[in-house]
Amino acid sequence: MNIRKATLDDYGAVSIFEKKVSLYHVENRPDILKDAPDLSKKEFRRMLKSKNWIILVAEDNGKTMGYCKTLIKDVGNKYWTSMKLLSVYDLYVDSEFRHNGVATELLNEIKTIGKQIGAAQIDLEVWSFNQSAINLYKKTGFTPQRTKMELKL
């Protein structure tokens, strides 16, 4: 398995993965979520050129197995300590490659990059219905920071 930064040649696989992530969320919360617009090649190119986005792909024998999309942020205001952090926006592994350590390796590479750039932490959001992701994040060292709750009326 090889983990590397995405290139424009990865657009096809990454755009399919993003669509699958969106559909999974909509299937589980159709009451509040809509299918996200497709990732355009122009937007993907912009993200690849940006110094703030990290898009990694995992591949093996020429087959793209998964990806991780992460934003580098400098945060801080009158309520939050100033720090650099990495926010994982998407982490996806295609179903045929799951439970083989692909997601763990993608997260490990994000951890390595975070340390290299002096980030204080990595954060992410995960929906409560996504128990497999919650288990993965706990297994890789993530801990809950806060809980968002809802009351349907």
PDB file of C-alpha atoms in Angstrom:
ATOM      1  CA  MET A   1       0.000   0.000   0.000  1.00  0.00           C
ATOM      2  CA  ASN A   2       1.211   3.478  -0.858  1.00  0.00           C
ATOM      3  CA  ILE A   3      -0.077   6.679   0.770  1.00  0.00           C
ATOM      4  CA  ARG A   4       0.643   9.813  -1.262  1.00  0.00           C
ATOM      5  CA  LYS A   5      -0.614  13.307  -1.947  1.00  0.00           C
ATOM      6  CA  ALA A   6      -3.348  13.343  -4.555  1.00  0.00           C
ATOM      7  CA  THR A   7      -2.768  14.680  -8.057  1.00  0.00           C
ATOM      8  CA  LEU A   8      -5.198  15.843 -10.698  1.00  0.00           C
ATOM      9  CA  ASP A   9      -5.080  12.292 -12.094  1.00  0.00           C
ATOM     10  CA  ASP A  10      -6.897  11.169  -8.923  1.00  0.00           C
ATOM     11  CA  TYR A  11      -9.920  13.368  -9.642  1.00  0.00           C
ATOM     12  CA  GLY A  12     -12.074  10.502 -10.939  1.00  0.00           C
ATOM     13  CA  ALA A  13     -11.587   8.253  -7.927  1.00  0.00           C
ATOM     14  CA  VAL A  14     -11.801  11.058  -5.364  1.00  0.00           C
ATOM     15  CA  SER A  15     -14.982  12.487  -6.887  1.00  0.00           C
ATOM     16  CA  ILE A  16     -16.600   9.025  -6.786  1.00  0.00           C
ATOM     17  CA  PHE A  17     -15.526   8.577  -3.167  1.00  0.00           C
ATOM     18  CA  GLU A  18     -16.907  12.007  -2.215  1.00  0.00           C
ATOM     19  CA  LYS A  19     -20.245  11.086  -3.802  1.00  0.00           C
ATOM     20  CA  LYS A  20     -20.338   7.825  -1.836  1.00  0.00           C
ATOM     21  CA  VAL A  21     -19.654   9.703   1.412  1.00  0.00           C
ATOM     22  CA  SER A  22     -22.466  12.124   0.643  1.00  0.00           C
ATOM     23  CA  LEU A  23     -24.955   9.379  -0.223  1.00  0.00           C
ATOM     24  CA  TYR A  24     -24.094   7.428   2.927  1.00  0.00           C
ATOM     25  CA  HIS A  25     -24.864  10.464   5.057  1.00  0.00           C
ATOM     26  CA  VAL A  26     -28.087  11.250   3.209  1.00  0.00           C
ATOM     27  CA  GLU A  27     -29.253   7.624   3.532  1.00  0.00           C
ATOM     28  CA  ASN A  28     -28.762   7.802   7.288  1.00  0.00           C
ATOM     29  CA  ARG A  29     -30.133  11.311   7.882  1.00  0.00           C
ATOM     30  CA  PRO A  30     -32.509  12.167   5.018  1.00  0.00           C
ATOM     31  CA  ASP A  31     -34.466  14.334   7.447  1.00  0.00           C
ATOM     32  CA  ILE A  32     -31.714  16.968   7.475  1.00  0.00           C
ATOM     33  CA  LEU A  33     -29.186  16.189   4.737  1.00  0.00           C
ATOM     34  CA  LYS A  34     -29.295  16.589   0.969  1.00  0.00           C
ATOM     35  CA  ASP A  35     -26.985  15.044  -1.572  1.00  0.00           C
ATOM     36  CA  ALA A  36     -23.983  17.338  -1.970  1.00  0.00           C
ATOM     37  CA  PRO A  37     -23.132  18.708  -5.388  1.00  0.00           C
ATOM     38  CA  ASP A  38     -20.493  16.731  -7.252  1.00  0.00           C
ATOM     39  CA  LEU A  39     -16.900  17.793  -6.711  1.00  0.00           C
ATOM     40  CA  SER A  40     -15.911  19.715  -9.821  1.00  0.00           C
ATOM     41  CA  LYS A  41     -12.528  19.234 -11.428  1.00  0.00           C
ATOM     42  CA  LYS A  42     -11.982  22.993 -11.068  1.00  0.00           C
ATOM     43  CA  GLU A  43     -12.605  22.830  -7.302  1.00  0.00           C
ATOM     44  CA  PHE A  44     -10.398  19.745  -6.964  1.00  0.00           C
ATOM     45  CA  ARG A  45      -7.601  21.519  -8.829  1.00  0.00           C
ATOM     46  CA  ARG A  46      -8.002  24.576  -6.560  1.00  0.00           C
ATOM     47  CA  MET A  47      -7.751  22.393  -3.448  1.00  0.00           C
ATOM     48  CA  LEU A  48      -4.645  20.611  -4.758  1.00  0.00           C
ATOM     49  CA  LYS A  49      -2.924  23.954  -5.370  1.00  0.00           C
ATOM     50  CA  SER A  50      -3.928  25.388  -1.994  1.00  0.00           C
ATOM     51  CA  LYS A  51      -1.396  25.395   0.831  1.00  0.00           C
ATOM     52  CA  ASN A  52      -4.291  24.812   3.262  1.00  0.00           C
ATOM     53  CA  TRP A  53      -5.662  21.532   1.907  1.00  0.00           C
ATOM     54  CA  ILE A  54      -4.067  18.096   2.232  1.00  0.00           C
ATOM     55  CA  ILE A  55      -5.638  15.421   0.054  1.00  0.00           C
ATOM     56  CA  LEU A  56      -4.113  11.981   0.426  1.00  0.00           C
ATOM     57  CA  VAL A  57      -4.898   8.816  -1.495  1.00  0.00           C
ATOM     58  CA  ALA A  58      -4.127   5.217  -0.638  1.00  0.00           C
ATOM     59  CA  GLU A  59      -3.355   2.961  -3.560  1.00  0.00           C
ATOM     60  CA  ASP A  60      -2.162  -0.529  -4.256  1.00  0.00           C
ATOM     61  CA  ASN A  61      -1.236  -2.035  -7.608  1.00  0.00           C
ATOM     62  CA  GLY A  62      -2.601   1.029  -9.394  1.00  0.00           C
ATOM     63  CA  LYS A  63      -5.984   0.850  -7.669  1.00  0.00           C
ATOM     64  CA  THR A  64      -7.140   3.752  -5.495  1.00  0.00           C
ATOM     65  CA  MET A  65      -8.412   2.312  -2.222  1.00  0.00           C
ATOM     66  CA  GLY A  66      -9.389   5.431  -0.301  1.00  0.00           C
ATOM     67  CA  TYR A  67      -8.688   9.062   0.453  1.00  0.00           C
ATOM     68  CA  CYS A  68      -8.477  11.612   3.232  1.00  0.00           C
ATOM     69  CA  LYS A  69      -9.265  15.314   2.807  1.00  0.00           C
ATOM     70  CA  THR A  70      -7.906  17.583   5.543  1.00  0.00           C
ATOM     71  CA  LEU A  71      -7.831  21.349   6.042  1.00  0.00           C
ATOM     72  CA  ILE A  72      -4.968  23.132   7.816  1.00  0.00           C
ATOM     73  CA  LYS A  73      -6.389  25.860  10.076  1.00  0.00           C
ATOM     74  CA  ASP A  74      -4.946  28.591  12.245  1.00  0.00           C
ATOM     75  CA  VAL A  75      -7.502  29.168  14.995  1.00  0.00           C
ATOM     76  CA  GLY A  76      -7.781  31.425  17.970  1.00  0.00           C
ATOM     77  CA  ASN A  77     -10.032  34.165  19.279  1.00  0.00           C
ATOM     78  CA  LYS A  78     -11.171  35.511  22.639  1.00  0.00           C
ATOM     79  CA  TYR A  79     -12.566  32.071  23.536  1.00  0.00           C
ATOM     80  CA  TRP A  80     -10.110  29.677  21.859  1.00  0.00           C
ATOM     81  CA  THR A  81      -6.367  29.330  22.322  1.00  0.00           C
ATOM     82  CA  SER A  82      -4.397  30.251  19.223  1.00  0.00           C
ATOM     83  CA  MET A  83      -3.096  27.124  17.513  1.00  0.00           C
ATOM     84  CA  LYS A  84      -2.595  25.382  14.226  1.00  0.00           C
ATOM     85  CA  LEU A  85      -4.796  22.348  13.761  1.00  0.00           C
ATOM     86  CA  LEU A  86      -5.768  19.872  11.094  1.00  0.00           C
ATOM     87  CA  SER A  87      -9.461  19.259  10.442  1.00  0.00           C
ATOM     88  CA  VAL A  88     -10.269  15.986   8.702  1.00  0.00           C
ATOM     89  CA  TYR A  89     -13.245  16.668   6.457  1.00  0.00           C
ATOM     90  CA  ASP A  90     -13.521  13.294   4.709  1.00  0.00           C
ATOM     91  CA  LEU A  91     -12.002   9.885   5.239  1.00  0.00           C
ATOM     92  CA  TYR A  92     -13.227   7.126   2.973  1.00  0.00           C
ATOM     93  CA  VAL A  93     -12.072   3.631   2.075  1.00  0.00           C
ATOM     94  CA  ASP A  94     -13.785   1.739  -0.738  1.00  0.00           C
ATOM     95  CA  SER A  95     -15.764  -1.242   0.560  1.00  0.00           C
ATOM     96  CA  GLU A  96     -13.527  -3.891  -1.032  1.00  0.00           C
ATOM     97  CA  PHE A  97     -10.502  -2.576   0.899  1.00  0.00           C
ATOM     98  CA  ARG A  98     -12.011  -2.018   4.337  1.00  0.00           C
ATOM     99  CA  HIS A  99     -10.671  -3.734   7.472  1.00  0.00           C
ATOM    100  CA  ASN A 100      -7.181  -3.905   5.993  1.00  0.00           C
ATOM    101  CA  GLY A 101      -5.641  -0.899   7.757  1.00  0.00           C
ATOM    102  CA  VAL A 102      -6.121   1.587   4.902  1.00  0.00           C
ATOM    103  CA  ALA A 103      -7.953   4.210   6.987  1.00  0.00           C
ATOM    104  CA  THR A 104      -5.445   3.807   9.813  1.00  0.00           C
ATOM    105  CA  GLU A 105      -2.549   4.400   7.415  1.00  0.00           C
ATOM    106  CA  LEU A 106      -4.240   7.499   5.974  1.00  0.00           C
ATOM    107  CA  LEU A 107      -4.737   8.866   9.499  1.00  0.00           C
ATOM    108  CA  ASN A 108      -1.155   8.002  10.430  1.00  0.00           C
ATOM    109  CA  GLU A 109       0.091  10.030   7.476  1.00  0.00           C
ATOM    110  CA  ILE A 110      -2.090  12.981   8.532  1.00  0.00           C
ATOM    111  CA  LYS A 111      -0.591  12.681  12.043  1.00  0.00           C
ATOM    112  CA  THR A 112       2.914  12.724  10.560  1.00  0.00           C
ATOM    113  CA  ILE A 113       2.165  15.796   8.446  1.00  0.00           C
ATOM    114  CA  GLY A 114       0.579  17.506  11.450  1.00  0.00           C
ATOM    115  CA  LYS A 115       3.707  16.996  13.520  1.00  0.00           C
ATOM    116  CA  GLN A 116       5.912  18.215  10.650  1.00  0.00           C
ATOM    117  CA  ILE A 117       3.994  21.489  10.326  1.00  0.00           C
ATOM    118  CA  GLY A 118       3.696  22.083  14.058  1.00  0.00           C
ATOM    119  CA  ALA A 119      -0.035  21.441  14.431  1.00  0.00           C
ATOM    120  CA  ALA A 120      -1.292  21.113  17.992  1.00  0.00           C
ATOM    121  CA  GLN A 121      -4.051  18.636  17.193  1.00  0.00           C
ATOM    122  CA  ILE A 122      -6.253  16.942  14.629  1.00  0.00           C
ATOM    123  CA  ASP A 123     -10.002  17.253  14.858  1.00  0.00           C
ATOM    124  CA  LEU A 124     -12.911  15.783  12.961  1.00  0.00           C
ATOM    125  CA  GLU A 125     -16.635  15.352  13.178  1.00  0.00           C
ATOM    126  CA  VAL A 126     -18.401  12.024  12.994  1.00  0.00           C
ATOM    127  CA  TRP A 127     -22.112  11.303  12.906  1.00  0.00           C
ATOM    128  CA  SER A 128     -23.472   9.132  15.716  1.00  0.00           C
ATOM    129  CA  PHE A 129     -24.893   6.637  13.167  1.00  0.00           C
ATOM    130  CA  ASN A 130     -21.394   5.946  11.814  1.00  0.00           C
ATOM    131  CA  GLN A 131     -20.301   3.483  14.492  1.00  0.00           C
ATOM    132  CA  SER A 132     -17.553   1.926  12.371  1.00  0.00           C
ATOM    133  CA  ALA A 133     -15.904   5.338  11.973  1.00  0.00           C
ATOM    134  CA  ILE A 134     -16.292   6.084  15.681  1.00  0.00           C
ATOM    135  CA  ASN A 135     -14.591   2.776  16.482  1.00  0.00           C
ATOM    136  CA  LEU A 136     -11.765   3.536  14.035  1.00  0.00           C
ATOM    137  CA  TYR A 137     -11.165   6.982  15.491  1.00  0.00           C
ATOM    138  CA  LYS A 138     -11.095   5.655  19.051  1.00  0.00           C
ATOM    139  CA  LYS A 139      -8.720   2.875  17.987  1.00  0.00           C
ATOM    140  CA  THR A 140      -6.372   5.429  16.425  1.00  0.00           C
ATOM    141  CA  GLY A 141      -6.262   7.627  19.528  1.00  0.00           C
ATOM    142  CA  PHE A 142      -9.032  10.177  19.013  1.00  0.00           C
ATOM    143  CA  THR A 143     -11.135  11.128  22.017  1.00  0.00           C
ATOM    144  CA  PRO A 144     -14.461  12.973  22.166  1.00  0.00           C
ATOM    145  CA  GLN A 145     -14.088  16.740  22.498  1.00  0.00           C
ATOM    146  CA  ARG A 146     -17.739  17.766  22.681  1.00  0.00           C
ATOM    147  CA  THR A 147     -21.158  16.395  21.840  1.00  0.00           C
ATOM    148  CA  LYS A 148     -23.758  18.063  19.641  1.00  0.00           C
ATOM    149  CA  MET A 149     -27.310  17.034  20.494  1.00  0.00           C
ATOM    150  CA  GLU A 150     -30.702  17.591  18.923  1.00  0.00           C
ATOM    151  CA  LEU A 151     -34.335  17.556  19.941  1.00  0.00           C
ATOM    152  CA  LYS A 152     -36.791  16.941  17.140  1.00  0.00           C
ATOM    153  CA  LEU A 153     -40.020  18.888  17.453  1.00  0.00           C
TER     154      LEU A 153
END
